[in-house]
Amino acid sequence: MRVKVLSRNPDDYVRETKLDLQRVPRNYDPALHPFEVAREYVRALNATKLERVFAKPFLSSLDGHRDGVNCMAKHPKSLSTVLSGACDGEVKIWNLTKRQCIRTIQAHEGFVRGMCARFCGTSFFTVGDDKTIKQWKMESPEYGEEEEPVHTILGKTVYTGIDHHWKEPVFATCGHQVDIWDEQRTSPKCSLTWGFDSISSVKFNPIETYLLGSCASDRNIVLYDIRKSTPLKKVILNMRTNTLCWNPMEAFNFTAANEDYNLYTFDMRFLESPVMVHMDHVSAVLDVDYSPTGKEFVSASFDKSIRIFPVDKGHSREVYHTKRMQHVITVKWTSDNKYILCGSDEMNIRLWKANASEKLGVLAPREKAAMNYNQKLKEKFQFHPQIRRIAQHRHLPKSIYCQIKEQRIMREARRRKELNRRKHSKPGSVPFVPERKKHIVAVVK
């Protein structure tokens, strides 16, 4: 006689400890799970709603400055250290873990126009309205020691920006021209200029470290090569560019913050048209900074808000604002890709989460798994109308909301006017100009 006996492996269903959850055997045969897509859609909808419920990006405000925050710099080695310079010449060093100021220096008379840290993190440089470049130690002075700069260079004109080379003891300043300095010398190694207007910003490329980009008041973005000591090429836009930032992952790409409310991502090899035009701000864009992954960047605007843009999208994925925040002058994305810092007119530095609904702290393995699953669901159903509407909805201040509405009407009117002109003109006399090329005046090589 043959007897069939059910046999089970206890490891499949017995708990290892009393605290473990009961193991549930599951049959993954798709025939036993009908309506799977409908169930996943509901889960994606709930995940999207919960993401908006838990979107609380503002973390804290670092107050202590007595005038508007004009510039900021990140410490290259320490995640918790950030430096800020104000319009009254004061420089503060902040500890982000304690969220307090650890050192204050009266660095300049008048505005602190720019600051940058040395690549090794031992010192930092500041430039101000008093025509000086000063190098300061990152460490606090010993007991009884005076708070004095390591070096002071007195220039002939006001310097409006400074940036340090990523690997060598070389830094660049800008004013009426771009000067390349060696740290050991009190006169510039070489001076670069192309045009006659003042230069507002200068930035070294983090990958191809000999490349340098600058923005001038005559609407130019000029690229230099410090090995040849000559400008490479320049692009002229319709309006002035305030600053630019190089992509830390793609050596040839940079993003420029413009006065015409837009940001332009360029490939420096093809300056004839930008790779992408990012349009969402309703006032001049004053600063821009890339995330360390190179996939997103954050922009600060005169319209009292900051926005996070994906590099390959024309519209922002996130907008941050508070009732008290005034014109945002400077913005930085921290090196661990988790936080954003912005400095504004009303003397505060604000700390935000880069991902608004992200949970801070240690995640349990089940939480991580659930988070990844929800993320994949949201990606799968992102184009469904209901989910897309919930994911994209943002509450905006009334001033920004009204200006967006007004600009939409103006854009539509321009489009309609162009269509009418084309309709009533000789065929081919009114050319089609793509949006990307509308804002470029010329490229000079």
Short mmCIF file of C-alpha atoms in Angstrom, two decimals:
data_model
loop_
_atom_site.label_atom_id
_atom_site.label_comp_id
_atom_site.label_asym_id
_atom_site.label_seq_id
_atom_site.Cartn_x
_atom_site.Cartn_y
_atom_site.Cartn_z
CA MET A 1 0.00 0.00 0.00
CA ARG A 2 1.34 3.49 -0.95
CA VAL A 3 0.69 6.39 1.41
CA LYS A 4 1.26 10.02 0.35
CA VAL A 5 2.42 12.21 3.22
CA LEU A 6 2.60 16.01 3.30
CA SER A 7 6.14 17.05 4.12
CA ARG A 8 7.14 20.57 5.09
CA ASN A 9 10.45 22.19 5.79
CA PRO A 10 10.09 23.99 9.15
CA ASP A 11 12.53 26.73 7.97
CA ASP A 12 9.86 27.94 5.56
CA TYR A 13 7.25 28.80 8.18
CA VAL A 14 8.76 28.66 11.70
CA ARG A 15 9.87 31.97 13.21
CA GLU A 16 13.50 32.24 14.33
CA THR A 17 12.56 34.37 17.36
CA LYS A 18 9.31 35.42 18.98
CA LEU A 19 9.77 38.95 17.65
CA ASP A 20 9.86 37.88 13.98
CA LEU A 21 6.77 38.28 11.82
CA GLN A 22 4.89 35.14 10.78
CA ARG A 23 6.12 33.85 7.42
CA VAL A 24 3.29 33.63 4.90
CA PRO A 25 3.75 31.14 2.05
CA ARG A 26 2.91 32.76 -1.28
CA ASN A 27 2.14 31.29 -4.66
CA TYR A 28 3.36 33.63 -7.40
CA ASP A 29 1.40 31.98 -10.19
CA PRO A 30 -0.11 34.93 -12.17
CA ALA A 31 -3.26 32.91 -12.86
CA LEU A 32 -4.08 33.08 -9.15
CA HIS A 33 -3.68 36.87 -9.05
CA PRO A 34 -6.16 38.56 -11.39
CA PHE A 35 -6.58 42.37 -11.52
CA GLU A 36 -2.94 42.87 -10.60
CA VAL A 37 -2.63 46.15 -12.55
CA ALA A 38 -5.77 47.58 -10.92
CA ARG A 39 -4.41 46.73 -7.48
CA GLU A 40 -1.02 48.25 -8.29
CA TYR A 41 -2.68 51.42 -9.59
CA VAL A 42 -4.48 51.90 -6.26
CA ARG A 43 -1.21 51.33 -4.41
CA ALA A 44 0.58 53.85 -6.65
CA LEU A 45 -2.21 56.39 -6.06
CA ASN A 46 -1.96 55.93 -2.28
CA ALA A 47 1.85 56.15 -2.39
CA THR A 48 1.65 59.41 -4.39
CA LYS A 49 -0.91 60.89 -1.95
CA LEU A 50 1.19 59.90 1.07
CA GLU A 51 4.29 61.41 -0.54
CA ARG A 52 2.50 64.77 -0.75
CA VAL A 53 1.17 64.41 2.82
CA PHE A 54 4.68 63.82 4.21
CA ALA A 55 6.37 66.46 2.02
CA LYS A 56 7.79 68.73 4.73
CA PRO A 57 11.10 69.95 3.29
CA PHE A 58 11.97 72.81 5.66
CA LEU A 59 14.30 71.67 8.45
CA SER A 60 15.74 74.72 10.20
CA SER A 61 16.85 78.30 9.96
CA LEU A 62 20.38 79.39 10.83
CA ASP A 63 20.11 82.96 12.09
CA GLY A 64 22.86 85.19 13.40
CA HIS A 65 23.81 87.44 10.48
CA ARG A 66 23.02 91.13 10.87
CA ASP A 67 22.68 91.79 7.13
CA GLY A 68 21.58 89.91 4.00
CA VAL A 69 23.51 86.70 3.20
CA ASN A 70 25.39 87.39 -0.03
CA CYS A 71 27.48 84.24 -0.66
CA MET A 72 28.13 80.75 0.70
CA ALA A 73 30.83 78.07 0.35
CA LYS A 74 30.95 74.36 1.17
CA HIS A 75 33.80 72.70 3.06
CA PRO A 76 35.41 70.19 0.64
CA LYS A 77 36.14 67.57 3.35
CA SER A 78 33.54 68.11 6.08
CA LEU A 79 29.83 67.60 5.41
CA SER A 80 28.75 69.46 8.54
CA THR A 81 30.70 72.69 7.86
CA VAL A 82 29.43 75.54 5.71
CA LEU A 83 30.66 79.14 5.36
CA SER A 84 28.57 82.23 4.70
CA GLY A 85 29.37 85.86 3.93
CA ALA A 86 27.03 88.80 4.52
CA CYS A 87 26.53 92.29 3.13
CA ASP A 88 28.11 93.88 6.24
CA GLY A 89 31.48 92.17 5.64
CA GLU A 90 30.92 89.45 8.25
CA VAL A 91 31.84 85.78 7.60
CA LYS A 92 30.34 82.99 9.69
CA ILE A 93 31.29 79.31 9.88
CA TRP A 94 28.37 77.02 10.75
CA ASN A 95 28.14 73.52 12.19
CA LEU A 96 25.12 71.94 10.50
CA THR A 97 24.80 69.00 12.92
CA LYS A 98 24.44 71.35 15.90
CA ARG A 99 22.80 74.00 13.66
CA GLN A 100 24.75 76.81 15.22
CA CYS A 101 27.51 79.28 14.36
CA ILE A 102 30.95 78.17 15.58
CA ARG A 103 33.00 81.19 14.47
CA THR A 104 32.46 84.77 13.31
CA ILE A 105 35.02 86.91 11.44
CA GLN A 106 34.75 90.58 10.48
CA ALA A 107 36.45 89.97 7.14
CA HIS A 108 35.78 93.05 4.98
CA GLU A 109 34.44 96.58 4.96
CA GLY A 110 31.29 96.51 2.82
CA PHE A 111 29.89 93.45 1.07
CA VAL A 112 31.57 90.04 1.06
CA ARG A 113 31.32 89.54 -2.72
CA GLY A 114 32.56 85.96 -2.95
CA MET A 115 34.15 83.13 -1.01
CA CYS A 116 35.60 79.68 -1.69
CA ALA A 117 37.36 76.94 0.29
CA ARG A 118 40.80 75.54 -0.62
CA PHE A 119 40.62 72.02 -2.13
CA CYS A 120 42.29 70.47 0.98
CA GLY A 121 39.93 72.24 3.40
CA THR A 122 42.65 73.87 5.53
CA SER A 123 41.80 77.46 4.58
CA PHE A 124 39.34 79.62 2.67
CA PHE A 125 39.43 82.81 0.61
CA THR A 126 37.12 85.84 0.63
CA VAL A 127 36.85 88.92 -1.59
CA GLY A 128 35.00 92.11 -0.75
CA ASP A 129 34.11 95.67 -1.65
CA ASP A 130 37.32 96.93 0.01
CA LYS A 131 39.36 95.65 -3.02
CA THR A 132 41.10 92.93 -0.98
CA ILE A 133 41.54 89.16 -1.28
CA LYS A 134 42.02 87.51 2.11
CA GLN A 135 43.02 83.96 3.02
CA TRP A 136 41.81 82.66 6.40
CA LYS A 137 42.55 79.49 8.37
CA MET A 138 39.63 77.10 8.64
CA GLU A 139 40.55 76.29 12.26
CA SER A 140 39.69 78.75 15.03
CA PRO A 141 42.64 80.73 16.44
CA GLU A 142 44.27 79.49 19.66
CA TYR A 143 43.42 81.08 23.02
CA GLY A 144 44.86 84.59 23.11
CA GLU A 145 45.58 84.65 19.35
CA GLU A 146 44.20 87.45 17.18
CA GLU A 147 41.67 86.66 14.42
CA GLU A 148 43.81 87.68 11.44
CA PRO A 149 44.03 86.55 7.80
CA VAL A 150 46.96 84.36 6.72
CA HIS A 151 47.49 86.51 3.58
CA THR A 152 45.97 89.74 2.32
CA ILE A 153 46.27 90.92 -1.28
CA LEU A 154 45.28 94.50 -2.04
CA GLY A 155 43.93 94.87 -5.59
CA LYS A 156 43.32 97.87 -7.81
CA THR A 157 39.60 97.27 -8.39
CA VAL A 158 36.66 95.66 -6.60
CA TYR A 159 36.57 91.87 -6.97
CA THR A 160 33.07 90.45 -7.56
CA GLY A 161 33.78 86.71 -7.37
CA ILE A 162 36.37 84.06 -6.53
CA ASP A 163 36.80 80.34 -7.13
CA HIS A 164 39.59 77.90 -6.25
CA HIS A 165 41.19 75.29 -8.51
CA TRP A 166 40.07 71.73 -7.59
CA LYS A 167 43.58 70.22 -7.40
CA GLU A 168 46.29 72.91 -7.37
CA PRO A 169 47.16 75.96 -5.22
CA VAL A 170 45.66 78.31 -7.82
CA PHE A 171 42.57 80.51 -7.59
CA ALA A 172 40.73 82.86 -9.94
CA THR A 173 39.07 86.20 -9.19
CA CYS A 174 36.86 88.36 -11.37
CA GLY A 175 36.08 92.06 -11.52
CA HIS A 176 36.84 94.12 -14.58
CA GLN A 177 38.89 91.09 -15.79
CA VAL A 178 39.57 87.45 -14.79
CA ASP A 179 42.81 87.09 -12.82
CA ILE A 180 44.56 83.75 -12.20
CA TRP A 181 46.58 83.80 -8.96
CA ASP A 182 49.18 81.54 -7.40
CA GLU A 183 48.73 81.31 -3.63
CA GLN A 184 52.40 82.18 -3.03
CA ARG A 185 52.36 85.39 -5.09
CA THR A 186 50.82 88.82 -4.56
CA SER A 187 50.36 89.57 -8.26
CA PRO A 188 48.28 87.53 -10.72
CA LYS A 189 49.99 84.88 -12.91
CA CYS A 190 47.89 86.01 -15.84
CA SER A 191 44.89 88.21 -16.59
CA LEU A 192 42.19 87.18 -19.06
CA THR A 193 39.67 89.49 -20.65
CA TRP A 194 37.28 89.51 -23.63
CA GLY A 195 35.08 92.61 -23.69
CA PHE A 196 35.02 95.68 -21.49
CA ASP A 197 32.24 95.08 -18.99
CA SER A 198 32.56 93.89 -15.40
CA ILE A 199 32.53 90.13 -14.78
CA SER A 200 30.14 88.94 -12.07
CA SER A 201 31.05 85.28 -11.61
CA VAL A 202 33.91 82.85 -12.33
CA LYS A 203 33.89 79.04 -11.91
CA PHE A 204 36.51 76.30 -12.38
CA ASN A 205 35.43 73.05 -14.03
CA PRO A 206 35.56 70.23 -11.41
CA ILE A 207 36.58 67.54 -13.98
CA GLU A 208 38.63 69.30 -16.68
CA THR A 209 40.21 71.50 -14.02
CA TYR A 210 42.05 73.79 -16.45
CA LEU A 211 38.73 75.06 -17.89
CA LEU A 212 37.16 78.21 -16.52
CA GLY A 213 33.79 79.85 -17.17
CA SER A 214 32.76 83.45 -16.46
CA CYS A 215 29.65 85.63 -16.81
CA ALA A 216 29.90 89.30 -17.74
CA SER A 217 27.51 92.26 -17.58
CA ASP A 218 27.53 92.61 -21.38
CA ARG A 219 25.41 89.39 -21.59
CA ASN A 220 28.42 87.16 -22.37
CA ILE A 221 29.33 83.74 -21.07
CA VAL A 222 33.06 83.34 -21.74
CA LEU A 223 35.07 80.10 -21.51
CA TYR A 224 38.84 80.18 -20.83
CA ASP A 225 41.67 77.65 -20.86
CA ILE A 226 44.30 78.53 -18.24
CA ARG A 227 46.99 76.44 -19.99
CA LYS A 228 46.87 78.69 -23.05
CA SER A 229 46.13 81.89 -21.09
CA THR A 230 43.53 82.86 -23.70
CA PRO A 231 39.73 82.85 -23.94
CA LEU A 232 38.31 79.91 -25.92
CA LYS A 233 34.85 81.07 -27.01
CA LYS A 234 31.88 83.04 -25.83
CA VAL A 235 28.12 82.96 -26.25
CA ILE A 236 25.99 86.13 -26.12
CA LEU A 237 22.45 85.79 -24.77
CA ASN A 238 19.49 88.18 -24.92
CA MET A 239 19.88 89.14 -21.28
CA ARG A 240 22.60 89.11 -18.64
CA THR A 241 23.72 85.86 -16.98
CA ASN A 242 24.22 86.16 -13.22
CA THR A 243 26.23 82.99 -12.57
CA LEU A 244 26.98 79.55 -13.94
CA CYS A 245 27.70 76.12 -12.47
CA TRP A 246 29.53 73.18 -14.07
CA ASN A 247 28.03 69.69 -13.99
CA PRO A 248 30.26 67.63 -11.63
CA MET A 249 29.65 64.43 -13.64
CA GLU A 250 29.66 65.63 -17.26
CA ALA A 251 32.76 67.68 -17.95
CA PHE A 252 31.42 69.70 -20.90
CA ASN A 253 28.01 70.70 -19.51
CA PHE A 254 27.19 73.79 -17.48
CA THR A 255 24.01 75.61 -16.45
CA ALA A 256 23.67 79.40 -16.56
CA ALA A 257 21.25 81.42 -14.40
CA ASN A 258 19.83 84.29 -16.43
CA GLU A 259 17.99 87.57 -15.85
CA ASP A 260 15.19 86.51 -18.25
CA TYR A 261 13.77 84.13 -15.56
CA ASN A 262 15.23 81.05 -17.31
CA LEU A 263 18.17 78.71 -16.82
CA TYR A 264 20.13 77.39 -19.80
CA THR A 265 22.07 74.13 -19.84
CA PHE A 266 24.83 74.29 -22.46
CA ASP A 267 27.25 71.79 -23.92
CA MET A 268 30.42 73.86 -24.25
CA ARG A 269 31.27 72.12 -27.56
CA PHE A 270 28.00 73.29 -29.19
CA LEU A 271 27.14 76.73 -27.89
CA GLU A 272 24.90 77.56 -30.88
CA SER A 273 21.85 76.38 -28.91
CA PRO A 274 21.38 75.24 -25.30
CA VAL A 275 20.79 71.57 -24.54
CA MET A 276 17.78 72.53 -22.41
CA VAL A 277 15.90 75.70 -21.40
CA HIS A 278 14.53 75.46 -17.84
CA MET A 279 11.53 77.77 -17.43
CA ASP A 280 9.55 78.12 -14.20
CA HIS A 281 10.82 81.12 -12.25
CA VAL A 282 8.90 84.39 -12.48
CA SER A 283 11.84 86.69 -11.74
CA ALA A 284 15.60 86.89 -12.32
CA VAL A 285 17.56 83.75 -11.36
CA LEU A 286 20.42 84.75 -9.07
CA ASP A 287 22.26 81.53 -8.27
CA VAL A 288 22.49 77.87 -9.30
CA ASP A 289 24.24 74.80 -7.84
CA TYR A 290 24.44 71.16 -8.97
CA SER A 291 23.78 68.09 -6.88
CA PRO A 292 26.87 65.84 -6.51
CA THR A 293 25.19 63.22 -8.73
CA GLY A 294 24.96 65.71 -11.63
CA LYS A 295 21.34 64.68 -12.31
CA GLU A 296 19.65 67.72 -10.72
CA PHE A 297 20.40 71.31 -9.81
CA VAL A 298 18.86 73.89 -7.52
CA SER A 299 18.26 77.52 -8.46
CA ALA A 300 17.68 80.62 -6.32
CA SER A 301 15.57 83.48 -7.61
CA PHE A 302 14.55 87.06 -6.94
CA ASP A 303 10.94 85.77 -6.75
CA LYS A 304 11.57 84.54 -3.14
CA SER A 305 11.64 80.84 -3.99
CA ILE A 306 14.10 78.09 -4.81
CA ARG A 307 13.40 75.36 -7.39
CA ILE A 308 14.89 71.93 -8.07
CA PHE A 309 15.21 71.02 -11.75
CA PRO A 310 16.15 67.66 -13.27
CA VAL A 311 18.93 68.29 -15.81
CA ASP A 312 16.94 66.84 -18.71
CA LYS A 313 13.58 68.50 -17.95
CA GLY A 314 12.35 71.98 -18.80
CA HIS A 315 10.23 72.36 -15.65
CA SER A 316 11.06 72.07 -11.96
CA ARG A 317 10.12 69.03 -9.90
CA GLU A 318 9.99 71.00 -6.65
CA VAL A 319 9.53 74.57 -5.42
CA TYR A 320 10.41 75.67 -1.85
CA HIS A 321 9.27 78.91 -0.21
CA THR A 322 8.30 80.28 3.21
CA LYS A 323 6.30 83.35 4.22
CA ARG A 324 9.32 85.13 5.66
CA MET A 325 11.87 84.26 2.97
CA GLN A 326 12.79 87.26 0.82
CA HIS A 327 14.90 87.45 -2.38
CA VAL A 328 17.14 84.36 -2.37
CA ILE A 329 20.66 85.42 -3.31
CA THR A 330 22.72 82.27 -2.88
CA VAL A 331 22.08 78.51 -2.80
CA LYS A 332 24.19 75.37 -2.23
CA TRP A 333 23.52 71.62 -2.53
CA THR A 334 25.39 69.64 0.17
CA SER A 335 27.97 67.05 -0.85
CA ASP A 336 25.98 64.09 0.52
CA ASN A 337 23.07 64.87 -1.87
CA LYS A 338 20.58 65.11 1.02
CA TYR A 339 20.21 68.79 1.86
CA ILE A 340 19.97 72.24 0.26
CA LEU A 341 21.10 75.51 1.88
CA CYS A 342 19.89 78.92 0.76
CA GLY A 343 20.83 82.40 1.93
CA SER A 344 18.44 85.29 1.49
CA ASP A 345 17.97 89.02 1.96
CA GLU A 346 16.40 88.82 5.39
CA MET A 347 19.61 87.58 7.08
CA ASN A 348 18.74 83.88 7.35
CA ILE A 349 20.26 80.68 5.98
CA ARG A 350 17.65 77.97 5.54
CA LEU A 351 18.24 74.22 5.51
CA TRP A 352 15.93 72.10 3.31
CA LYS A 353 15.64 68.45 2.41
CA ALA A 354 16.59 67.72 -1.21
CA ASN A 355 13.80 65.15 -1.34
CA ALA A 356 10.80 66.77 0.38
CA SER A 357 9.10 63.59 1.68
CA GLU A 358 12.24 61.64 2.56
CA LYS A 359 12.36 60.17 6.06
CA LEU A 360 15.52 61.19 7.91
CA GLY A 361 17.37 58.76 10.14
CA VAL A 362 17.97 55.02 10.01
CA LEU A 363 15.48 52.97 7.97
CA ALA A 364 14.48 49.43 8.88
CA PRO A 365 14.94 46.85 6.07
CA ARG A 366 11.16 46.56 5.65
CA GLU A 367 10.83 50.35 5.40
CA LYS A 368 13.54 50.42 2.72
CA ALA A 369 11.82 47.64 0.76
CA ALA A 370 8.43 49.39 0.99
CA MET A 371 9.98 52.70 -0.07
CA ASN A 372 11.67 51.14 -3.12
CA TYR A 373 8.46 49.31 -4.07
CA ASN A 374 6.41 52.52 -3.82
CA GLN A 375 9.01 54.40 -5.87
CA LYS A 376 8.80 51.83 -8.66
CA LEU A 377 4.98 51.95 -8.58
CA LYS A 378 5.04 55.76 -8.89
CA GLU A 379 7.41 55.53 -11.85
CA LYS A 380 5.24 52.88 -13.53
CA PHE A 381 2.02 54.91 -13.26
CA GLN A 382 3.51 58.44 -13.42
CA PHE A 383 1.68 59.38 -16.62
CA HIS A 384 -1.81 58.40 -15.43
CA PRO A 385 -3.82 61.65 -15.21
CA GLN A 386 -4.92 61.33 -11.56
CA ILE A 387 -1.47 60.35 -10.26
CA ARG A 388 0.26 62.98 -12.40
CA ARG A 389 -2.09 65.71 -11.13
CA ILE A 390 -1.45 64.83 -7.47
CA ALA A 391 2.33 64.44 -7.94
CA GLN A 392 2.72 67.79 -9.74
CA HIS A 393 0.44 69.93 -7.58
CA ARG A 394 2.24 72.56 -5.47
CA HIS A 395 0.87 75.36 -3.33
CA LEU A 396 2.45 78.63 -4.43
CA PRO A 397 2.49 82.14 -2.92
CA LYS A 398 -0.20 84.31 -4.48
CA SER A 399 2.35 86.65 -6.11
CA ILE A 400 4.11 83.75 -7.93
CA TYR A 401 0.79 82.11 -8.86
CA CYS A 402 -0.53 85.33 -10.44
CA GLN A 403 2.73 86.00 -12.31
CA ILE A 404 2.79 82.46 -13.74
CA LYS A 405 -0.78 82.98 -14.97
CA GLU A 406 0.14 86.35 -16.51
CA GLN A 407 3.22 84.93 -18.25
CA ARG A 408 1.18 82.05 -19.67
CA ILE A 409 -1.25 84.57 -21.23
CA MET A 410 1.66 86.62 -22.65
CA ARG A 411 3.32 83.52 -24.10
CA GLU A 412 0.06 82.42 -25.71
CA ALA A 413 -0.46 85.91 -27.17
CA ARG A 414 3.05 85.88 -28.69
CA ARG A 415 2.45 82.44 -30.19
CA ARG A 416 -0.87 83.54 -31.67
CA LYS A 417 0.68 86.69 -33.11
CA GLU A 418 3.45 84.68 -34.77
CA LEU A 419 0.92 82.23 -36.24
CA ASN A 420 -1.14 85.10 -37.68
CA ARG A 421 1.95 86.76 -39.12
CA ARG A 422 3.02 83.48 -40.75
CA LYS A 423 -0.50 82.88 -42.08
CA HIS A 424 -0.68 86.31 -43.80
CA SER A 425 2.92 86.40 -45.13
CA LYS A 426 4.56 84.92 -48.17
CA PRO A 427 5.40 81.21 -47.55
CA GLY A 428 8.88 80.90 -46.03
CA SER A 429 9.28 84.62 -45.21
CA VAL A 430 8.62 84.10 -41.47
CA PRO A 431 11.01 81.33 -40.38
CA PHE A 432 10.28 78.87 -37.56
CA VAL A 433 12.70 79.59 -34.68
CA PRO A 434 12.87 76.82 -32.06
CA GLU A 435 12.51 77.89 -28.41
CA ARG A 436 16.11 76.93 -27.66
CA LYS A 437 17.57 79.28 -30.29
CA LYS A 438 15.33 82.28 -29.50
CA HIS A 439 17.51 83.42 -26.60
CA ILE A 440 20.95 83.15 -28.27
CA VAL A 441 22.25 86.29 -29.96
CA ALA A 442 25.65 85.03 -31.22
CA VAL A 443 28.53 82.63 -30.59
CA VAL A 444 32.05 84.06 -30.98
CA LYS A 445 35.10 81.78 -31.26
#
